[in-house]
PDB file of C-alpha atoms in Angstrom:
ATOM      1  CA  LYS A   5       6.742  78.288-217.675  1.00 54.00           C
ATOM      2  CA  ASN A   6       6.251  77.845-221.471  1.00 64.00           C
ATOM      3  CA  GLU A   7       7.279  81.057-223.341  1.00 86.00           C
ATOM      4  CA  VAL A   8       4.635  80.505-225.180  1.00 92.00           C
ATOM      5  CA  GLU A   9       1.219  80.341-223.984  1.00 94.00           C
ATOM      6  CA  GLN A  10      -1.936  79.146-225.815  1.00 96.00           C
ATOM      7  CA  SER A  11      -5.215  78.993-224.294  1.00 95.00           C
ATOM      8  CA  PRO A  12      -7.482  76.881-224.886  1.00 97.00           C
ATOM      9  CA  GLN A  13      -5.864  73.276-225.371  1.00 95.00           C
ATOM     10  CA  ASN A  14      -8.967  72.204-226.602  1.00 96.00           C
ATOM     11  CA  LEU A  15     -11.780  73.743-228.036  1.00 97.00           C
ATOM     12  CA  THR A  16     -15.406  72.185-229.462  1.00 97.00           C
ATOM     13  CA  ALA A  17     -17.657  74.514-231.962  1.00 97.00           C
ATOM     14  CA  GLN A  18     -20.517  73.996-233.997  1.00 97.00           C
ATOM     15  CA  GLU A  19     -20.872  75.322-237.543  1.00 97.00           C
ATOM     16  CA  GLY A  20     -20.886  78.683-237.528  1.00 97.00           C
ATOM     17  CA  GLU A  21     -19.721  79.914-234.446  1.00 97.00           C
ATOM     18  CA  PHE A  22     -17.034  82.169-234.174  1.00 97.00           C
ATOM     19  CA  ILE A  23     -14.153  81.364-232.886  1.00 97.00           C
ATOM     20  CA  THR A  24     -11.067  82.889-230.352  1.00 98.00           C
ATOM     21  CA  ILE A  25      -7.309  81.535-229.821  1.00 98.00           C
ATOM     22  CA  ASN A  26      -5.413  83.264-227.230  1.00 98.00           C
ATOM     23  CA  CYS A  27      -1.331  83.260-227.317  1.00 97.00           C
ATOM     24  CA  SER A  28       0.770  85.167-225.035  1.00 96.00           C
ATOM     25  CA  TYR A  29       4.335  85.582-224.613  1.00 92.00           C
ATOM     26  CA  SER A  30       6.902  86.419-221.899  1.00 86.00           C
ATOM     27  CA  VAL A  31       9.174  88.668-223.343  1.00 81.00           C
ATOM     28  CA  GLY A  32       9.611  91.197-226.766  1.00 80.00           C
ATOM     29  CA  ILE A  33       9.600  89.733-230.139  1.00 83.00           C
ATOM     30  CA  SER A  34      10.516  90.306-233.413  1.00 82.00           C
ATOM     31  CA  ALA A  35       7.445  88.415-235.133  1.00 88.00           C
ATOM     32  CA  LEU A  36       4.516  86.075-234.137  1.00 92.00           C
ATOM     33  CA  HIS A  37       3.458  83.433-236.581  1.00 93.00           C
ATOM     34  CA  TRP A  38       0.231  81.781-236.605  1.00 96.00           C
ATOM     35  CA  LEU A  39       0.064  78.100-238.082  1.00 95.00           C
ATOM     36  CA  GLN A  40      -2.469  75.590-238.817  1.00 96.00           C
ATOM     37  CA  GLN A  41      -1.683  71.725-238.589  1.00 94.00           C
ATOM     38  CA  HIS A  42      -3.734  68.808-240.265  1.00 90.00           C
ATOM     39  CA  PRO A  43      -4.202  65.484-238.964  1.00 84.00           C
ATOM     40  CA  GLY A  44      -1.060  63.657-241.033  1.00 78.00           C
ATOM     41  CA  GLY A  45       1.260  66.162-239.816  1.00 77.00           C
ATOM     42  CA  GLY A  46       1.442  69.052-242.631  1.00 86.00           C
ATOM     43  CA  ILE A  47       1.644  72.312-240.924  1.00 92.00           C
ATOM     44  CA  VAL A  48       0.225  75.354-243.149  1.00 92.00           C
ATOM     45  CA  SER A  49       1.713  78.990-242.081  1.00 91.00           C
ATOM     46  CA  LEU A  50      -1.642  81.193-241.804  1.00 93.00           C
ATOM     47  CA  PHE A  51      -0.241  84.474-240.699  1.00 92.00           C
ATOM     48  CA  MET A  52       2.913  86.331-239.732  1.00 91.00           C
ATOM     49  CA  LEU A  53       2.716  89.245-237.942  1.00 91.00           C
ATOM     50  CA  SER A  54       4.754  92.105-235.989  1.00 89.00           C
ATOM     51  CA  SER A  55       2.210  94.726-235.090  1.00 91.00           C
ATOM     52  CA  GLY A  56      -2.050  95.415-235.654  1.00 93.00           C
ATOM     53  CA  LYS A  57      -4.048  93.342-237.807  1.00 96.00           C
ATOM     54  CA  LYS A  58      -4.230  90.759-240.538  1.00 95.00           C
ATOM     55  CA  LYS A  59      -7.402  89.008-242.643  1.00 96.00           C
ATOM     56  CA  HIS A  60      -7.444  86.144-244.887  1.00 94.00           C
ATOM     57  CA  GLY A  61     -11.048  84.889-245.744  1.00 96.00           C
ATOM     58  CA  ARG A  62     -12.241  83.885-242.601  1.00 97.00           C
ATOM     59  CA  LEU A  63      -9.205  84.036-240.429  1.00 97.00           C
ATOM     60  CA  ILE A  64      -8.191  87.161-238.875  1.00 97.00           C
ATOM     61  CA  ALA A  65      -5.094  87.624-236.697  1.00 97.00           C
ATOM     62  CA  THR A  66      -4.545  90.363-234.204  1.00 97.00           C
ATOM     63  CA  ILE A  67      -1.187  91.281-232.082  1.00 96.00           C
ATOM     64  CA  ASN A  68      -0.832  93.866-229.041  1.00 95.00           C
ATOM     65  CA  ILE A  69       3.076  94.441-228.455  1.00 91.00           C
ATOM     66  CA  GLN A  70       2.380  95.965-225.425  1.00 92.00           C
ATOM     67  CA  GLU A  71       0.539  93.529-223.743  1.00 93.00           C
ATOM     68  CA  LYS A  72       2.138  90.785-225.321  1.00 93.00           C
ATOM     69  CA  HIS A  73      -0.799  88.738-226.983  1.00 95.00           C
ATOM     70  CA  SER A  74      -2.347  87.821-229.600  1.00 97.00           C
ATOM     71  CA  SER A  75      -5.355  86.719-231.010  1.00 98.00           C
ATOM     72  CA  LEU A  76      -6.252  84.280-234.009  1.00 98.00           C
ATOM     73  CA  HIS A  77      -9.980  84.570-235.080  1.00 98.00           C
ATOM     74  CA  ILE A  78     -12.152  82.517-237.322  1.00 97.00           C
ATOM     75  CA  THR A  79     -15.675  83.250-238.498  1.00 96.00           C
ATOM     76  CA  ALA A  80     -18.703  81.267-239.498  1.00 96.00           C
ATOM     77  CA  SER A  81     -16.397  78.336-238.605  1.00 96.00           C
ATOM     78  CA  HIS A  82     -16.543  75.404-240.524  1.00 96.00           C
ATOM     79  CA  PRO A  83     -15.636  71.402-240.385  1.00 96.00           C
ATOM     80  CA  ARG A  84     -12.820  71.716-242.318  1.00 94.00           C
ATOM     81  CA  ASP A  85     -11.497  74.370-239.924  1.00 96.00           C
ATOM     82  CA  SER A  86     -10.898  71.518-237.657  1.00 96.00           C
ATOM     83  CA  ALA A  87      -7.171  71.148-236.825  1.00 96.00           C
ATOM     84  CA  VAL A  88      -4.897  72.264-234.434  1.00 96.00           C
ATOM     85  CA  TYR A  89      -3.705  75.594-234.264  1.00 97.00           C
ATOM     86  CA  ILE A  90      -0.425  76.623-233.645  1.00 96.00           C
ATOM     87  CA  CYS A  91       1.348  80.313-232.242  1.00 95.00           C
ATOM     88  CA  ALA A  92       4.973  80.715-232.707  1.00 93.00           C
ATOM     89  CA  VAL A  93       7.328  83.687-231.858  1.00 90.00           C
ATOM     90  CA  ARG A  94      10.447  84.896-232.953  1.00 84.00           C
ATOM     91  CA  PHE A  95      12.049  86.358-229.900  1.00 79.00           C
ATOM     92  CA  ALA A  96      14.020  89.788-230.268  1.00 68.00           C
ATOM     93  CA  MET A  97      17.181  88.701-230.067  1.00 61.00           C
ATOM     94  CA  GLY A  98      20.042  89.054-231.903  1.00 54.00           C
ATOM     95  CA  GLU A  99      20.102  88.633-236.035  1.00 48.00           C
ATOM     96  CA  THR A 100      20.794  84.842-235.831  1.00 47.00           C
ATOM     97  CA  SER A 101      19.764  83.813-232.761  1.00 49.00           C
ATOM     98  CA  GLY A 102      16.611  85.594-233.696  1.00 52.00           C
ATOM     99  CA  SER A 103      15.503  83.122-236.425  1.00 59.00           C
ATOM    100  CA  ARG A 104      14.483  80.390-234.365  1.00 75.00           C
ATOM    101  CA  LEU A 105      10.749  79.846-233.888  1.00 83.00           C
ATOM    102  CA  THR A 106       9.222  79.129-230.412  1.00 88.00           C
ATOM    103  CA  PHE A 107       6.061  77.214-230.375  1.00 92.00           C
ATOM    104  CA  GLY A 108       3.099  77.180-228.430  1.00 93.00           C
ATOM    105  CA  GLU A 109       1.637  74.056-227.473  1.00 93.00           C
ATOM    106  CA  GLY A 110      -1.114  74.176-229.738  1.00 95.00           C
ATOM    107  CA  THR A 111      -4.984  74.136-229.579  1.00 97.00           C
ATOM    108  CA  GLN A 112      -6.930  71.290-230.818  1.00 96.00           C
ATOM    109  CA  LEU A 113     -10.069  72.781-232.696  1.00 97.00           C
ATOM    110  CA  THR A 114     -13.080  70.458-233.523  1.00 97.00           C
ATOM    111  CA  VAL A 115     -16.064  71.711-235.376  1.00 97.00           C
ATOM    112  CA  ASN A 116     -18.886  69.779-235.612  1.00 96.00           C
ATOM    113  CA  PRO A 117     -21.431  70.238-238.234  1.00 95.00           C
TER     114      PRO A 117
ATOM    115  CA  LYS B  24       5.618  75.711-258.123  1.00 67.00           C
ATOM    116  CA  ALA B  25       6.394  72.641-256.216  1.00 80.00           C
ATOM    117  CA  GLY B  26       6.101  72.672-252.265  1.00 92.00           C
ATOM    118  CA  VAL B  27       8.794  71.401-249.779  1.00 96.00           C
ATOM    119  CA  THR B  28       9.559  67.927-250.276  1.00 96.00           C
ATOM    120  CA  GLN B  29      11.059  65.832-247.462  1.00 97.00           C
ATOM    121  CA  THR B  30      12.505  62.184-247.686  1.00 97.00           C
ATOM    122  CA  PRO B  31      11.398  59.533-247.127  1.00 97.00           C
ATOM    123  CA  ARG B  32       8.089  60.234-245.585  1.00 95.00           C
ATOM    124  CA  TYR B  33       8.521  57.301-242.956  1.00 96.00           C
ATOM    125  CA  LEU B  34      11.028  55.639-241.719  1.00 96.00           C
ATOM    126  CA  ILE B  35      11.767  52.907-238.957  1.00 97.00           C
ATOM    127  CA  LYS B  36      14.951  52.392-237.066  1.00 97.00           C
ATOM    128  CA  THR B  37      16.835  50.805-234.179  1.00 97.00           C
ATOM    129  CA  ARG B  38      18.409  52.524-231.296  1.00 97.00           C
ATOM    130  CA  GLY B  39      22.198  52.593-231.918  1.00 97.00           C
ATOM    131  CA  GLN B  40      21.797  53.481-235.752  1.00 97.00           C
ATOM    132  CA  GLN B  41      22.006  56.260-237.432  1.00 97.00           C
ATOM    133  CA  VAL B  42      19.504  58.274-240.044  1.00 98.00           C
ATOM    134  CA  THR B  43      19.700  60.787-242.826  1.00 98.00           C
ATOM    135  CA  LEU B  44      16.317  62.932-243.770  1.00 98.00           C
ATOM    136  CA  SER B  45      16.348  65.126-246.814  1.00 98.00           C
ATOM    137  CA  CYS B  46      14.409  68.071-247.707  1.00 98.00           C
ATOM    138  CA  SER B  47      13.995  69.930-251.162  1.00 97.00           C
ATOM    139  CA  PRO B  48      12.887  73.534-251.005  1.00 96.00           C
ATOM    140  CA  ILE B  49      10.515  75.834-252.904  1.00 95.00           C
ATOM    141  CA  SER B  50      12.872  76.367-255.950  1.00 94.00           C
ATOM    142  CA  GLY B  51      14.709  79.517-255.153  1.00 92.00           C
ATOM    143  CA  HIS B  52      14.436  79.238-251.505  1.00 93.00           C
ATOM    144  CA  ARG B  53      17.458  79.829-249.649  1.00 93.00           C
ATOM    145  CA  SER B  54      16.644  79.203-246.226  1.00 92.00           C
ATOM    146  CA  VAL B  55      15.888  75.676-244.646  1.00 95.00           C
ATOM    147  CA  SER B  56      15.161  75.280-240.897  1.00 94.00           C
ATOM    148  CA  TRP B  57      14.501  71.686-239.545  1.00 96.00           C
ATOM    149  CA  TYR B  58      11.916  71.433-236.319  1.00 95.00           C
ATOM    150  CA  GLN B  59      11.221  68.053-234.765  1.00 97.00           C
ATOM    151  CA  GLN B  60       7.472  67.321-232.911  1.00 95.00           C
ATOM    152  CA  THR B  61       6.983  64.961-230.264  1.00 94.00           C
ATOM    153  CA  PRO B  62       3.760  64.242-228.254  1.00 88.00           C
ATOM    154  CA  GLY B  63       5.682  65.387-224.889  1.00 85.00           C
ATOM    155  CA  GLN B  64       7.689  68.249-226.317  1.00 88.00           C
ATOM    156  CA  GLY B  65       5.647  69.638-229.360  1.00 90.00           C
ATOM    157  CA  LEU B  66       7.428  71.608-231.876  1.00 92.00           C
ATOM    158  CA  GLN B  67      10.969  72.175-231.223  1.00 93.00           C
ATOM    159  CA  PHE B  68      13.333  74.318-233.549  1.00 92.00           C
ATOM    160  CA  LEU B  69      16.711  71.880-234.521  1.00 94.00           C
ATOM    161  CA  PHE B  70      18.681  74.309-236.633  1.00 90.00           C
ATOM    162  CA  GLU B  71      18.542  76.843-239.660  1.00 91.00           C
ATOM    163  CA  TYR B  72      20.944  76.881-242.750  1.00 93.00           C
ATOM    164  CA  PHE B  73      21.302  79.652-245.299  1.00 92.00           C
ATOM    165  CA  SER B  74      23.074  79.697-248.402  1.00 92.00           C
ATOM    166  CA  GLU B  75      24.807  76.997-246.587  1.00 93.00           C
ATOM    167  CA  THR B  76      25.639  78.089-244.143  1.00 93.00           C
ATOM    168  CA  GLN B  77      24.178  77.286-240.569  1.00 91.00           C
ATOM    169  CA  ARG B  78      22.666  80.488-239.376  1.00 87.00           C
ATOM    170  CA  ASN B  79      21.288  78.933-235.722  1.00 85.00           C
ATOM    171  CA  LYS B  80      20.876  75.840-233.525  1.00 88.00           C
ATOM    172  CA  GLY B  81      18.177  74.888-231.052  1.00 89.00           C
ATOM    173  CA  ASN B  82      18.874  72.879-227.786  1.00 89.00           C
ATOM    174  CA  PHE B  83      19.586  69.671-229.211  1.00 94.00           C
ATOM    175  CA  PRO B  84      22.681  67.370-228.205  1.00 95.00           C
ATOM    176  CA  GLY B  85      25.460  67.063-230.648  1.00 95.00           C
ATOM    177  CA  ARG B  86      23.965  63.643-232.232  1.00 97.00           C
ATOM    178  CA  PHE B  87      21.486  66.046-234.350  1.00 97.00           C
ATOM    179  CA  SER B  88      23.109  67.613-237.326  1.00 96.00           C
ATOM    180  CA  GLY B  89      22.833  68.965-240.520  1.00 96.00           C
ATOM    181  CA  ARG B  90      23.915  70.358-243.755  1.00 96.00           C
ATOM    182  CA  GLN B  91      22.649  72.514-246.802  1.00 97.00           C
ATOM    183  CA  PHE B  92      23.913  71.890-250.260  1.00 97.00           C
ATOM    184  CA  SER B  93      24.799  74.575-252.951  1.00 95.00           C
ATOM    185  CA  ASN B  94      21.192  73.851-254.884  1.00 94.00           C
ATOM    186  CA  SER B  95      19.900  74.699-251.085  1.00 95.00           C
ATOM    187  CA  ARG B  96      18.590  71.119-250.794  1.00 97.00           C
ATOM    188  CA  SER B  97      19.220  70.124-247.093  1.00 98.00           C
ATOM    189  CA  GLU B  98      19.760  66.673-244.975  1.00 98.00           C
ATOM    190  CA  MET B  99      19.644  66.463-241.050  1.00 97.00           C
ATOM    191  CA  ASN B 100      21.739  63.422-239.812  1.00 97.00           C
ATOM    192  CA  VAL B 101      20.852  61.817-236.422  1.00 97.00           C
ATOM    193  CA  SER B 102      23.446  59.317-234.724  1.00 95.00           C
ATOM    194  CA  THR B 103      23.218  56.725-232.483  1.00 96.00           C
ATOM    195  CA  LEU B 104      19.575  56.930-232.195  1.00 97.00           C
ATOM    196  CA  GLU B 105      17.795  57.023-229.155  1.00 97.00           C
ATOM    197  CA  LEU B 106      14.114  55.526-228.468  1.00 96.00           C
ATOM    198  CA  GLY B 107      13.204  59.764-227.585  1.00 95.00           C
ATOM    199  CA  ASP B 108      14.086  60.480-230.786  1.00 97.00           C
ATOM    200  CA  SER B 109      10.963  59.148-232.434  1.00 97.00           C
ATOM    201  CA  ALA B 110       9.289  62.441-233.481  1.00 97.00           C
ATOM    202  CA  LEU B 111       8.047  63.812-236.952  1.00 96.00           C
ATOM    203  CA  TYR B 112      10.717  65.775-238.305  1.00 97.00           C
ATOM    204  CA  LEU B 113       9.716  68.759-240.517  1.00 96.00           C
ATOM    205  CA  CYS B 114      11.631  71.354-242.522  1.00 95.00           C
ATOM    206  CA  ALA B 115      10.716  74.760-243.596  1.00 94.00           C
ATOM    207  CA  SER B 116      11.731  76.784-246.392  1.00 94.00           C
ATOM    208  CA  SER B 117      11.919  80.804-247.331  1.00 90.00           C
ATOM    209  CA  LEU B 118      13.518  82.828-249.716  1.00 88.00           C
ATOM    210  CA  ALA B 119      15.393  85.111-247.393  1.00 79.00           C
ATOM    211  CA  PRO B 120      16.725  83.833-243.748  1.00 76.00           C
ATOM    212  CA  ALA B 121      13.627  82.617-241.723  1.00 68.00           C
ATOM    213  CA  SER B 122      13.335  85.553-239.253  1.00 65.00           C
ATOM    214  CA  VAL B 123      12.039  88.087-242.127  1.00 66.00           C
ATOM    215  CA  GLU B 124      10.096  85.488-243.930  1.00 74.00           C
ATOM    216  CA  THR B 125       7.074  83.414-244.039  1.00 83.00           C
ATOM    217  CA  GLN B 126       8.055  79.565-244.294  1.00 88.00           C
ATOM    218  CA  TYR B 127       6.433  77.072-246.138  1.00 92.00           C
ATOM    219  CA  PHE B 128       6.397  73.583-244.726  1.00 93.00           C
ATOM    220  CA  GLY B 129       7.202  70.560-246.120  1.00 95.00           C
ATOM    221  CA  PRO B 130       4.945  67.212-244.922  1.00 94.00           C
ATOM    222  CA  GLY B 131       7.366  65.880-242.630  1.00 95.00           C
ATOM    223  CA  THR B 132       9.364  62.961-242.097  1.00 96.00           C
ATOM    224  CA  ARG B 133       8.106  60.224-239.405  1.00 96.00           C
ATOM    225  CA  LEU B 134      10.690  58.583-237.518  1.00 97.00           C
ATOM    226  CA  LEU B 135      10.088  55.736-235.461  1.00 97.00           C
ATOM    227  CA  VAL B 136      13.202  54.168-233.292  1.00 97.00           C
ATOM    228  CA  LEU B 137      12.368  50.876-232.113  1.00 96.00           C
TER     229      LEU B 137
END
């Protein structure tokens, strides 16, 4: 069982729809990241969270530490949002071992016009 | 400010050869982390360097090694290449150790081992 689980694996939406991608993890973490990867491989870091909620434009990320769960929401989705969204966590281990990121398998989002 | 750069962008090698990949972090960033991405295993952490010291290493064999120079540029080396080493290799940089900072990713080096 992967330590970081994402759902759904694939998501197809119509332009304008509200989108939610979920991420759950198995043990305590020090931080959770949401990443976006476009075709061609480039990765952009969208959010780094350790508690609560963050918003950037049409993107909102939330985390519930007690439930070990995070969600990434996209409001008013657009075809340019089509990408793979990846959840990654830093487990709450020692100072140096906690520097490694453990990744979910990613969610392939396709937004149709 | 220039982003993270990686060279080369594409590389073809044969089994048994060795390869060296380079990563230049954003100016002022002292932490560089390396990741491997394959269709089967997804993204996996290789190692992190901060101020020329390896802070952490992922679960990869000793054929995978790296180093960081005084100007924060980093290289990773894979010796005795295997077919399974075909992957996208990404590096990411941050100001402080990666555990406390957002990382900025480079475009990656796509390695094909024949």
